[in-house]
Short mmCIF file of C-alpha atoms and ligand atoms in Angstrom, two decimals:
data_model
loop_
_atom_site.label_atom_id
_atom_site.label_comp_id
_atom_site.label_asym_id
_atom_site.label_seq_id
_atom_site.Cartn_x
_atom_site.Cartn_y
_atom_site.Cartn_z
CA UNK A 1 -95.74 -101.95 201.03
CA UNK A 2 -94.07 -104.86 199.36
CA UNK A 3 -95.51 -106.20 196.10
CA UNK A 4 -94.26 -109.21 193.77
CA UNK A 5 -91.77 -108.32 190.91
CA UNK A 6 -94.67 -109.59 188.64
CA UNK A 7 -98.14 -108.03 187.88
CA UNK A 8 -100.14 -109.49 190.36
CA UNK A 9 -103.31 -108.06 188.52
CA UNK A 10 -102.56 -109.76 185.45
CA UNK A 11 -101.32 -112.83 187.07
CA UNK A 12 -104.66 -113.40 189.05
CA UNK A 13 -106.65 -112.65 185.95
CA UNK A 14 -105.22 -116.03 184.46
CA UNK A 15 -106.92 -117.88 187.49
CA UNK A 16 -110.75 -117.71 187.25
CA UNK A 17 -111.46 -119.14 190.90
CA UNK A 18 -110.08 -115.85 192.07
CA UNK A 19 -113.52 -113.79 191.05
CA UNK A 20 -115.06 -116.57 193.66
CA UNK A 21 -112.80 -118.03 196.47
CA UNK A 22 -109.74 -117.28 197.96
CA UNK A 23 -107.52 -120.73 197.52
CA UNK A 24 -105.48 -121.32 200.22
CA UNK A 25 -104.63 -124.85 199.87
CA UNK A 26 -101.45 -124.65 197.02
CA UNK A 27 -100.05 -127.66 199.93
CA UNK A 28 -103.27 -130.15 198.31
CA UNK A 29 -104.32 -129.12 194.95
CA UNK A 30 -103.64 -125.35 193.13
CA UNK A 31 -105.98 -123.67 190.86
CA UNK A 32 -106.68 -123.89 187.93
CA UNK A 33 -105.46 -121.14 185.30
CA UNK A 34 -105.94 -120.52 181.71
CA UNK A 35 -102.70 -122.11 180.75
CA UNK A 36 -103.25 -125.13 182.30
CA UNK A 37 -106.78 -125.15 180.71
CA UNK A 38 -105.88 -124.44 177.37
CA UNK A 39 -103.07 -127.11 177.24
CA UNK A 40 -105.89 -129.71 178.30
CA UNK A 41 -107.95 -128.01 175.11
CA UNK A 42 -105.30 -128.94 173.38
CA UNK A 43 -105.28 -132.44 174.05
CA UNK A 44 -108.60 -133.12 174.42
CA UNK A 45 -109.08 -131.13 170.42
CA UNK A 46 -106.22 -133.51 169.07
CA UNK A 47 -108.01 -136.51 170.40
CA UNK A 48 -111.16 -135.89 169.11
CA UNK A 49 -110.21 -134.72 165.73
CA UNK A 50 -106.99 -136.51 165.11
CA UNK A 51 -108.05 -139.49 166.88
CA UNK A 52 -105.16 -140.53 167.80
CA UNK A 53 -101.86 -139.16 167.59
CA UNK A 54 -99.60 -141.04 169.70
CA UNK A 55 -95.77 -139.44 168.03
CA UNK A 56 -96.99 -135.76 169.36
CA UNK A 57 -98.39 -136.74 172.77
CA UNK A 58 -95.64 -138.91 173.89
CA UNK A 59 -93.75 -135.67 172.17
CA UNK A 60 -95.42 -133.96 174.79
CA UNK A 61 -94.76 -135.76 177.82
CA UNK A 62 -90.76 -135.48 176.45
CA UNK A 63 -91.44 -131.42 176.44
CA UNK A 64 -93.05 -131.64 180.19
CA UNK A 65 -89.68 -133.49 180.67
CA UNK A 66 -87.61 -131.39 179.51
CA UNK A 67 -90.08 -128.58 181.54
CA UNK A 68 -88.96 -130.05 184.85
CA UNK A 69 -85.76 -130.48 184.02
CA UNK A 70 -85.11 -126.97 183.26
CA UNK A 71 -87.42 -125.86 186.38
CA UNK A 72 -84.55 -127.62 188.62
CA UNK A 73 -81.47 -126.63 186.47
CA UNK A 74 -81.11 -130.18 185.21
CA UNK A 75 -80.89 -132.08 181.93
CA UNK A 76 -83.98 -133.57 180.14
CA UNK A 77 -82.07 -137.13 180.40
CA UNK A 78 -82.09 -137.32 184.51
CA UNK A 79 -85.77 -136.98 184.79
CA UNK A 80 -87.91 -140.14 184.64
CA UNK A 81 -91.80 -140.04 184.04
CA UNK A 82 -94.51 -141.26 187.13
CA UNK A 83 -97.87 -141.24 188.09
CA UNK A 84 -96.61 -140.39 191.48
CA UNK A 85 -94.52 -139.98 193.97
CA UNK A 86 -95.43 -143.29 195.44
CA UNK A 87 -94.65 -144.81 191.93
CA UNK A 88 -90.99 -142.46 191.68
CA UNK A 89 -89.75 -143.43 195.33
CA UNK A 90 -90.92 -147.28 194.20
CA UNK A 91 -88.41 -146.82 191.42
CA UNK A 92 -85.93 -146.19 193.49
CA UNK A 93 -85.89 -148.56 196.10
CA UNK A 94 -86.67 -151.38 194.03
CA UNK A 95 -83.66 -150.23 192.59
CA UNK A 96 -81.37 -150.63 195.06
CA UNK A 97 -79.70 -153.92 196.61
CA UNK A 98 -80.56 -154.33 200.23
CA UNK A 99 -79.13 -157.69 200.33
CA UNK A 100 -75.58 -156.44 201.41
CA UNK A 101 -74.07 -155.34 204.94
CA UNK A 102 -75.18 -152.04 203.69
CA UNK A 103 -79.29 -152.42 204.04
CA UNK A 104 -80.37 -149.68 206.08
CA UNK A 105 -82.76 -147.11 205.33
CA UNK A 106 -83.07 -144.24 207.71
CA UNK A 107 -86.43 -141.99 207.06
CA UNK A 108 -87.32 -138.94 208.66
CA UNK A 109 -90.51 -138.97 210.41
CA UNK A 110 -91.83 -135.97 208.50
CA UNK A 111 -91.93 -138.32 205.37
CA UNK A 112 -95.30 -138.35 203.80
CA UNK A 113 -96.64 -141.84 204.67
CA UNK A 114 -96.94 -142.85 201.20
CA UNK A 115 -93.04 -142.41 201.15
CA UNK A 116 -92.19 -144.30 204.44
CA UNK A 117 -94.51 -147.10 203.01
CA UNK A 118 -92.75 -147.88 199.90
CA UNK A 119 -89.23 -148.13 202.08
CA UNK A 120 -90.75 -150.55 204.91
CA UNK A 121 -92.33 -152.67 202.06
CA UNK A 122 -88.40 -153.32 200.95
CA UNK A 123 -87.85 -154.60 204.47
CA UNK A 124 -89.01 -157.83 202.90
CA UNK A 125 -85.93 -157.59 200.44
CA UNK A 126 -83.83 -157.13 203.41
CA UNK A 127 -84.06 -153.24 204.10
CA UNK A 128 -83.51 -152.49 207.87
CA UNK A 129 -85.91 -149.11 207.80
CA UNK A 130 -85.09 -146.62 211.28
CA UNK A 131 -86.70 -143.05 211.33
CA UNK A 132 -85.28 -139.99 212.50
CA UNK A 133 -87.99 -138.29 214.91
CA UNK A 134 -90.57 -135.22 214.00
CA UNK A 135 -89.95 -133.15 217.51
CA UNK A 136 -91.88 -129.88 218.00
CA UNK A 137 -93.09 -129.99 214.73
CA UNK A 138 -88.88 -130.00 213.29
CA UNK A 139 -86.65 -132.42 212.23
CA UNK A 140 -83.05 -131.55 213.35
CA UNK A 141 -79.96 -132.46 211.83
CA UNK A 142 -78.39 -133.66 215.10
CA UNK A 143 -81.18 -136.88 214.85
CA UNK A 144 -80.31 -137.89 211.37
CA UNK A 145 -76.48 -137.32 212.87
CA UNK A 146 -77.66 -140.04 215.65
CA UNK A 147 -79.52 -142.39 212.28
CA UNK A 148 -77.15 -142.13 209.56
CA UNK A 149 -74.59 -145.21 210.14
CA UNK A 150 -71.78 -147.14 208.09
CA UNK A 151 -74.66 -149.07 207.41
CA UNK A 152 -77.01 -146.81 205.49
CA UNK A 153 -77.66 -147.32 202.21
CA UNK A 154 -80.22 -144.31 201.65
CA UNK A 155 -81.40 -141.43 203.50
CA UNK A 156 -84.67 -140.33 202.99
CA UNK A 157 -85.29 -136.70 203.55
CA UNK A 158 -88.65 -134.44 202.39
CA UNK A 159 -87.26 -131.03 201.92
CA UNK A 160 -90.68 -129.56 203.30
CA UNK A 161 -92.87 -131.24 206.27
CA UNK A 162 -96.72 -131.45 204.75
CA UNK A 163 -97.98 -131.43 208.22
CA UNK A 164 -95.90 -128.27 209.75
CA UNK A 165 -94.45 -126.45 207.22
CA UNK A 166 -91.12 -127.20 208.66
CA UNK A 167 -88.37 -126.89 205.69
CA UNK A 168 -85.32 -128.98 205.89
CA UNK A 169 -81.69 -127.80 205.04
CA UNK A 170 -81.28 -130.70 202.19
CA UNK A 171 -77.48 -130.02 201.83
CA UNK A 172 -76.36 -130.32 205.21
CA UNK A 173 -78.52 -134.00 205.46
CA UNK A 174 -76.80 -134.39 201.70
CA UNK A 175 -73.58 -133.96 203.50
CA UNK A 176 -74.20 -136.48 206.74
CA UNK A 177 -75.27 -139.04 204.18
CA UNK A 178 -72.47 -139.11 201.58
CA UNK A 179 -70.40 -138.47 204.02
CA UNK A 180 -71.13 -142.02 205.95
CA UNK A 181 -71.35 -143.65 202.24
CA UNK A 182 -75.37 -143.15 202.07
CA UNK A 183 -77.17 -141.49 199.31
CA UNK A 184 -79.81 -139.31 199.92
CA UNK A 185 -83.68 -139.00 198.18
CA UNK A 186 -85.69 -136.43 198.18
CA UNK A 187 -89.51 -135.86 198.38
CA UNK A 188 -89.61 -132.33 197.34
CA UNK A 189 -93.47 -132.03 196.44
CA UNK A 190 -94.29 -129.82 199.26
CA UNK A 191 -91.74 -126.66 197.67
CA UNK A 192 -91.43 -127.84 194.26
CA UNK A 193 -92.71 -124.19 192.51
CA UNK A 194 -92.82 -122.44 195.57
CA UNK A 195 -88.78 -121.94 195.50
CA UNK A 196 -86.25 -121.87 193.57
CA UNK A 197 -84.11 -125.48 193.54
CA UNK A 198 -81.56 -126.58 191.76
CA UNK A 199 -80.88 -130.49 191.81
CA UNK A 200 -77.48 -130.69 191.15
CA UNK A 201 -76.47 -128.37 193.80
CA UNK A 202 -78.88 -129.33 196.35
CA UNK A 203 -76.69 -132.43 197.61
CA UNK A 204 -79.57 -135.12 196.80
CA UNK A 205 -79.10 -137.81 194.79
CA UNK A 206 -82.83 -138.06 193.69
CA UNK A 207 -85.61 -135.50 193.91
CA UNK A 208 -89.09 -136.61 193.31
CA UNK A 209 -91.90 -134.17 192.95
CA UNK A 210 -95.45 -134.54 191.39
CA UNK A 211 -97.81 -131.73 190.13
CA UNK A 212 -100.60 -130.52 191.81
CA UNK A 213 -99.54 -128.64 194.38
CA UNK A 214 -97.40 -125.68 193.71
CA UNK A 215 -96.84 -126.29 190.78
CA UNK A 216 -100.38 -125.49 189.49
CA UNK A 217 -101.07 -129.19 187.49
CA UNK A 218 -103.22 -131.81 188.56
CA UNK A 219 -102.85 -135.86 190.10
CA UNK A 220 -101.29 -138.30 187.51
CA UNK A 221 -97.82 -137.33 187.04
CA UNK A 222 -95.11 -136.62 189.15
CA UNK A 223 -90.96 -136.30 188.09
CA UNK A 224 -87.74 -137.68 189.19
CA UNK A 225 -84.56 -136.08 189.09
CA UNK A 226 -81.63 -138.94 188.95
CA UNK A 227 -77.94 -137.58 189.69
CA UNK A 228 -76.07 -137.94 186.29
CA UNK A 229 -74.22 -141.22 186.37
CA UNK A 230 -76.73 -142.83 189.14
CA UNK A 231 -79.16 -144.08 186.69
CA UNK A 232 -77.18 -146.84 185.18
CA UNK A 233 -76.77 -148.13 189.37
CA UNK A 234 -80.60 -148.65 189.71
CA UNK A 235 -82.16 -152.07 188.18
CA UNK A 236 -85.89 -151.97 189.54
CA UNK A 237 -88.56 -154.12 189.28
CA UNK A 238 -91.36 -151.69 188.80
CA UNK A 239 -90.77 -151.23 184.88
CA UNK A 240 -92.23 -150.80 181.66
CA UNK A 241 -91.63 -150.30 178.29
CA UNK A 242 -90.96 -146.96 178.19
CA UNK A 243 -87.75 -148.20 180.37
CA UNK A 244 -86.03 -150.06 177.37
CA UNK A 245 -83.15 -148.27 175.35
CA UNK A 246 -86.24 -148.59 172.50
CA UNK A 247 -89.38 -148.54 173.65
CA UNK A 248 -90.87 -149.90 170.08
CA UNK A 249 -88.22 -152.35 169.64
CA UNK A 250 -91.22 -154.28 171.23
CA UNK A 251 -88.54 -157.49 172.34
CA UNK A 252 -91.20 -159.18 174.93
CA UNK A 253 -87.92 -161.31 175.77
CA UNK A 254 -85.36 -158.65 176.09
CA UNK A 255 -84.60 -156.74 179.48
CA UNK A 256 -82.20 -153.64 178.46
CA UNK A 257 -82.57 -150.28 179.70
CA UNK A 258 -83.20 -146.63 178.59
CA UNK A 259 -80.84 -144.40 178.82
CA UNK A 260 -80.17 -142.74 182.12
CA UNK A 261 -83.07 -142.03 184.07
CA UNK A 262 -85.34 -142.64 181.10
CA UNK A 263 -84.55 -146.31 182.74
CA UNK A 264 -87.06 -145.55 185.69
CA UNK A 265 -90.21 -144.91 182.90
CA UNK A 266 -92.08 -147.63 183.39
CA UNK A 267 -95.73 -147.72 181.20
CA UNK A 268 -97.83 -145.60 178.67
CA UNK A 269 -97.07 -142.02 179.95
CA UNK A 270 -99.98 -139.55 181.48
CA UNK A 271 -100.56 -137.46 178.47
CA UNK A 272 -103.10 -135.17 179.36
CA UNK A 273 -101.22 -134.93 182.83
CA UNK A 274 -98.39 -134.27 180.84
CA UNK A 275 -100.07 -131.12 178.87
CA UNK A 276 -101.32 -129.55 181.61
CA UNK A 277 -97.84 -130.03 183.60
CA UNK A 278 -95.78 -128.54 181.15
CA UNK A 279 -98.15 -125.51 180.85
CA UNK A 280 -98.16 -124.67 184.65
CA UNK A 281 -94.21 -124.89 184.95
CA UNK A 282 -93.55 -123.06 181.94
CA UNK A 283 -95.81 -120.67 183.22
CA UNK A 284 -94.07 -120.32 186.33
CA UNK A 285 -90.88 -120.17 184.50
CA UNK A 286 -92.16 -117.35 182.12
CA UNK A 287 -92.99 -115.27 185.77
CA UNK A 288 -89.53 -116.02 187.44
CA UNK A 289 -89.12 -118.92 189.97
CA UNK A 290 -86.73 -116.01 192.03
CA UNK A 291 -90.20 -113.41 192.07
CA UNK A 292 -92.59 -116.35 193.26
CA UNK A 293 -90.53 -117.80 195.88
CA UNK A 294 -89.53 -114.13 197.07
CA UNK A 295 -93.39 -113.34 196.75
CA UNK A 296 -93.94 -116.90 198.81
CA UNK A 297 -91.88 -116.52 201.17
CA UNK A 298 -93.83 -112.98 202.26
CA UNK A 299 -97.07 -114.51 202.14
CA UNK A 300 -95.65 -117.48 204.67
CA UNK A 301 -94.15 -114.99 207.26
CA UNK A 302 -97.76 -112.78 207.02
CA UNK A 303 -99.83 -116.36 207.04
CA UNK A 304 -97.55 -117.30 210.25
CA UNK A 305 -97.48 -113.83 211.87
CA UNK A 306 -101.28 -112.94 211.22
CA UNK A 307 -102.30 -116.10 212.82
CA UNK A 308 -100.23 -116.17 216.04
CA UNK A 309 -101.65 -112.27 216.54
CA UNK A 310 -104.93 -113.50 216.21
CA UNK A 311 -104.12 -116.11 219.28
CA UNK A 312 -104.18 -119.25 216.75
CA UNK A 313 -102.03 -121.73 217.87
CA UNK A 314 -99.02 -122.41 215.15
CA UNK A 315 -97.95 -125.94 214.88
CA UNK A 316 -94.46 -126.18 214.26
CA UNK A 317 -91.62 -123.59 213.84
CA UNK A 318 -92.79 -120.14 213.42
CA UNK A 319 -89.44 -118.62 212.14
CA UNK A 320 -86.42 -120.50 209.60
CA UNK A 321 -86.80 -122.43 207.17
CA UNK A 322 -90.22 -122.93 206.31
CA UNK A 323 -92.47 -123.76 203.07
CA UNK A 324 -95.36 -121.30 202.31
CA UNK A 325 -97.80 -123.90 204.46
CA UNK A 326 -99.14 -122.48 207.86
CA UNK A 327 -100.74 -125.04 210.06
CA UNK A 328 -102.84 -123.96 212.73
CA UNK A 329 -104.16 -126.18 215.56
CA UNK A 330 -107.30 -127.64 215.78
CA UNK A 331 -110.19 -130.19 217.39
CA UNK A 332 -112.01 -130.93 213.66
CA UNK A 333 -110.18 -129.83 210.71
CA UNK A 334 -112.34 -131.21 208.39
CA UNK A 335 -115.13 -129.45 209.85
CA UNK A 336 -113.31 -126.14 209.82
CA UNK A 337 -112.11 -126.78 205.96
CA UNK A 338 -116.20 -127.38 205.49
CA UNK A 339 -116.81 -123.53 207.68
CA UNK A 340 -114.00 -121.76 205.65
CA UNK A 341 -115.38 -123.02 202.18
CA UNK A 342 -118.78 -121.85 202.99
CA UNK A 343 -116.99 -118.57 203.39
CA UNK A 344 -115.47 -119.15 199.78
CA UNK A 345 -111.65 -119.91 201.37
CA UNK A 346 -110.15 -123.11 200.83
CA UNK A 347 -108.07 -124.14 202.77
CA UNK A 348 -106.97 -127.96 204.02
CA UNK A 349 -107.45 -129.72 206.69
CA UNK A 350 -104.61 -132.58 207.60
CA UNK A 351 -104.70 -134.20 210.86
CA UNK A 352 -105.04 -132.40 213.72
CA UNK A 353 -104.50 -128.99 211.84
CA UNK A 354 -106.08 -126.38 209.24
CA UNK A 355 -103.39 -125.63 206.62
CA UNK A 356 -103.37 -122.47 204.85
CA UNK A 357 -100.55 -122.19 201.93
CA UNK A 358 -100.66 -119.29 199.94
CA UNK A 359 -98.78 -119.45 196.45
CA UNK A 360 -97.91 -116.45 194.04
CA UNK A 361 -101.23 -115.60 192.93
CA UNK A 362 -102.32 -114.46 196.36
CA UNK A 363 -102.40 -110.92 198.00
CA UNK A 364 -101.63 -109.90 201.09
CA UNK A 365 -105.39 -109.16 201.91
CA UNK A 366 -106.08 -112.80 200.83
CA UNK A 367 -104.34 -113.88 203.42
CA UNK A 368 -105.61 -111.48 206.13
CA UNK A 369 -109.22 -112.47 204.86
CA UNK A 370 -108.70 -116.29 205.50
CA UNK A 371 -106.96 -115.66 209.00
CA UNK A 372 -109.83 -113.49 210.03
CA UNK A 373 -112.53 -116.09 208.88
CA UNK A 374 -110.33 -118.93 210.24
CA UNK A 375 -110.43 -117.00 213.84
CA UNK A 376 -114.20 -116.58 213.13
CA UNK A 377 -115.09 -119.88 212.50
CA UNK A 378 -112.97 -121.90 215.33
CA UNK A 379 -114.60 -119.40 218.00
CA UNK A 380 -117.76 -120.37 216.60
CA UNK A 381 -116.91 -123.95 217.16
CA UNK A 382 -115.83 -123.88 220.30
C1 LIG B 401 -94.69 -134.43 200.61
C2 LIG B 401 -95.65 -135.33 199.89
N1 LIG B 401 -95.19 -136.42 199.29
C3 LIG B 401 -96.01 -137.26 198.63
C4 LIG B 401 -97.36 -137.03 198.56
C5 LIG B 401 -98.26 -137.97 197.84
O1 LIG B 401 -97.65 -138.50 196.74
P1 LIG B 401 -98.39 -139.37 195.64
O2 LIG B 401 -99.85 -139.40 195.95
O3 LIG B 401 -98.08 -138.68 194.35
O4 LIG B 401 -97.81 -140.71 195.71
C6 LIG B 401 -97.88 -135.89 199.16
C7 LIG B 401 -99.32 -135.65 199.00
O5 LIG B 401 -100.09 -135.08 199.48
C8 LIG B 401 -97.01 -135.02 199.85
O6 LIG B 401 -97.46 -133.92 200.46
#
């Protein structure tokens, strides 16, 4: 029987909801361990007996940087600070100049809404937003072929569908888009620490992720990986001044810019966000990205395959590319997520499906446990 390159014994003793639940839901929130809680100690002991010590905990947020950064083979100089994805994909498009021939934005229809929102609000600065469609659960390359035009200015491509599953092949869209002239962004929060990705190669020329899904942090900070040289392109209006070449120059009057994507910082940095980030990742890192994803991956196919032999209806592709998420059909999600916790397995409801995402820390008999109580508790509904 296959088992992770890791000690999966050791590994789970690090996460004390394990004694309790099964978590299932690494696509919403992940557990918490006893890295992630000790770097919060941390913080939270430096506040209260330091007081304040502003030159180590903006230190820190540098270091969760520099964390990310290293987690997508990049430098610590093409990752800006957010509170969000929302925030990140704000940065960019108020960054770019829709007032051109070239205006259009073309958005795949697996986007997470918060992502198509911030492109139609630039339709007011002249962005001409189409989407390519979400069919059977897939987005295929042969739509964005249809989308991406001599008119594109940015493509904007999640590299794993929250609602499905459904994992897109980010080179090949990387290729369509530069091809035509377009650049291409990246929402990569539903595999960020469930595989192993390397920004430079992947084709994109910005890949935003935040923390609290697989990559075992919490809400309040999220990353953005800028192409080398694409920084110094982007001017936008949601800024700060963390975004100025000197932060504690403290010019009111003075618009420069930090240096390249340090540019897209905008305000006082999440600190304790930033703690507890860099502790999950380097965590992560310390385990081996290529173990986890190859333990992830096994865990999706089971989820998928366990779930279709116990009759459940699969949304989505059930073979190729595909994130660690499983979503199974159903009349009340929320209701089921309520049945499945009372059971101690948490899983998450979105929409018109039950999502069950296993992440590194879970076994195989996790996974057959939550399928069994999910087949339990939607014949008891019906
Ligand atoms: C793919 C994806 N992008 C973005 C978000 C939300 O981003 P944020 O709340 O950080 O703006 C989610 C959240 O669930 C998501 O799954």
């Amino acid at each position: 029987m296959k088992s992770p390159e890791y000690d999966l014994d050791a590994v789970r003793s690090q996460i004390p909801i394990l004694r309790t639940h099964i978590p299932m839901n690494s696509c919403s929130q992940a557990p918490q361990c006893s890295a992630t809680r000790a770097a919060a100690d941390t913080y939270l002991t430096s506040w209260n007996e330091a007081g304040m010590d502003w030159d180590a905990w903006v230190g820190e947020v540098d270091a969760a940087r520099a964390e990310f950064a290293a987690f997508v083979g990049a430098q610590a100089n093409d990752v800006a600070i957010a509170t969000s994805v929302s925030q990140a994909t704000a940065s960019i498009a108020t960054g770019l100049d829709f007032t051109g021939e070239r205006c259009g934005v073309v958005a795949s229809g697996g986007e997470f809404p918060t992502v198509g929102h911030v492109w139609l609000a630039q339709e007011r600065f002249g962005a001409e937003v189409s989407w390519v469609p979400v069919r059977d659960g897939m987005i295929h390359l042969d739509d964005y072929a249809l989308a991406i035009t001599e008119k594109t200015l940015v493509v904007s491509a999640c590299r794993g569908y929250y609602q499905t599953g459904f994992k897109q092949d980010i080179g090949a869209i990387a290729e369509m888009a530069h091809e035509r002239g377009a650049l291409l962004y990246v929402d990569a929060y539903q595999t960020m620490g469930s595989e192993e990705f390397d920004a430079p190669s992947s084709g994109a020329d910005f890949v935003a992720s935040g923390n609290l899904k697989f990559l075992m942090g919490i809400p309040g900070i999220a990353f953005l990986w800028v192409r080398p040289g694409m920084a110094d392109q982007l001017h936008p209006s949601i800024t700060g001044w963390f975004g100025r070449e000197n932060p504690y120059a403290f010019d009111t009057q003075r618009l420069d810019w930090g240096d390249g994507a340090r540019r897209l910082d905008t305000g006082t940095p999440p600190v304790v966000e930033a703690y507890i980030a860099r502790a999950g990742m380097a965590w992560m890192r310390e385990l081996g990205m290529a173990a986890i994803a190859d333990w992830d991956a096994h865990l999706g196919l089971h989820t998928i395959q366990g779930a279709l032999a116990r009759g459940l209806e699969v949304m989505g592709p059930t073979e190729g590319l595909h994130t660690p998420t499983t979503a199974i059909a159903c009349a009340d999600s929320h209701a089921i997520e309520a049945a499945l916790r009372e059971r101690g397995i948490i899983a998450s409801a979105r929409g018109p499906a039950i999502r069950l995402a296993p992440h590194f820390y879970n076994t195989i008999d996790d996974v057959d446990q939550a399928l069994d109580a999910l087949a339990d508790v939607m014949r008891a509904a019906q």
